[in-house]
């Protein structure tokens, strides 16, 4: 029974019957009388087949109830219809009337459904418009509030910015005068060095001439005599006189050799002094005896302080420039000595991480000394911390950059995850390390300092702090190694970093393709002017990092 009913439903005879009726209605006035009659007969035949199937289903339903199954329903429902030839139902309605009632009911139901759909759609549209209008109103309120705050800040900081600019201008003029004096002293020393070099050349020429004369006299003494006795005596006398003169010249020569040694020692000392004067500045001295705190319009510890805002913007821009320019220059330098691209990226990241660590440690000591010195002379309604921060803002150049660079290079030598070929040191990227140390010190000296995020290999990739490099596996959840750090202020991400993700990343050290032997780290607070190193035979042409982020691109800034 159920299978027959399912088959009847699947055939869709009633839908076919409805389609034929609609088609007949559309073509009724076009067809001829015979065609309309044929259509009607076709529909009657189809209806008869459907009724036959329904009667079969009625019989099967009645048989399932036994001998008298469905008798009452057939008597009360079916027999009256058969008695009236399917046109009456209890003699109350005609066939046309029942059909019109059904049609009207179905039409009203369709109309109600359509109206309900239109009403619901209009309600949804009104809700969307209401939400968008509320969002626009909120944005306008926020913009108005920000405009008011910005106007207040500009009014407060106009006078302070002018004072700050004048102070910096005076500092620059003072530094320029000191640089000119130092340049004059270096020029005088360079002239003295030229005089020493000319004297050394003249003494070497005299030494060579005397050495030639001594060799000639020695050859004459070894040659056999070929003259009579008188010539022999003359020869011996000349030999003795020449030998005496040669000995005197040799004694004078030894004295001059001592002078030459003194000159060469002086030349070497001057060269060392010139190198140290040009590359290593003396360690700055902390002097707070002449400092007096002058209160401004806003506190130096405020996040809205003009010094904080302007310097923070400049340092973020410099951080982006280091990623786009200095990092690529350092990668090119490393590529001349090592063709391991991953190891070179690890070296750059370790260098900037160690630079921030060394700068923060040095700045903490500097701030403690400043606080201790200012506590002796500080007075006034302002707090001691405000005076300390104001002094730091005015003296951001009191940093021992060469010493910090030495600390960073020693830390790189102790790092087991990076390596360089033999006879090569990390001093080859000394310009990059120096710029990283300067930037790290400047960021640490802010009232609200900037710092890089803590990172480790095989950590879970954080999309809010880093973006993946072009050669990463984008489905890998772990970081294989970091390429550039993430810049943060507290817990707020300012600039995203870059990381390389790979499946199977672990904390183990990378495989070293060659001996990781490194030369000793340079001496504390000083560098040798000349370094011997062997260049890798496989030199690469200068090309940028394979990252698709070219020089014109800077890390994405997230504020």
PDB file of C-alpha atoms in Angstrom, residues 189 192-193 196-197 200 258-274:
ATOM      1  CA  UNK A 189      96.874  64.538  14.064  1.00  0.00           C
ATOM      2  CA  UNK A 192     101.549  64.710  12.116  1.00  0.00           C
ATOM      3  CA  UNK A 193     100.961  61.204  10.836  1.00  0.00           C
ATOM      4  CA  UNK A 196     106.036  60.525  10.505  1.00  0.00           C
ATOM      5  CA  UNK A 197     105.405  58.470   7.387  1.00  0.00           C
ATOM      6  CA  UNK A 200     110.080  56.579   7.925  1.00  0.00           C
ATOM      7  CA  UNK A 258     115.622  52.517  16.946  1.00  0.00           C
ATOM      8  CA  UNK A 259     114.181  55.807  15.719  1.00  0.00           C
ATOM      9  CA  UNK A 260     112.300  53.950  12.995  1.00  0.00           C
ATOM     10  CA  UNK A 261     110.810  51.637  15.599  1.00  0.00           C
ATOM     11  CA  UNK A 262     109.791  54.663  17.656  1.00  0.00           C
ATOM     12  CA  UNK A 263     108.248  56.276  14.598  1.00  0.00           C
ATOM     13  CA  UNK A 264     106.345  53.132  13.657  1.00  0.00           C
ATOM     14  CA  UNK A 265     105.111  52.800  17.241  1.00  0.00           C
ATOM     15  CA  UNK A 266     103.923  56.406  17.183  1.00  0.00           C
ATOM     16  CA  UNK A 267     102.246  55.858  13.805  1.00  0.00           C
ATOM     17  CA  UNK A 268     100.400  52.832  15.112  1.00  0.00           C
ATOM     18  CA  UNK A 269      99.298  54.747  18.210  1.00  0.00           C
ATOM     19  CA  UNK A 270      98.056  57.621  16.047  1.00  0.00           C
ATOM     20  CA  UNK A 271      96.156  55.225  13.799  1.00  0.00           C
ATOM     21  CA  UNK A 272      94.500  53.616  16.797  1.00  0.00           C
ATOM     22  CA  UNK A 273      93.659  57.020  18.213  1.00  0.00           C
ATOM     23  CA  UNK A 274      92.198  58.203  14.893  1.00  0.00           C
TER      24      UNK A 274
END
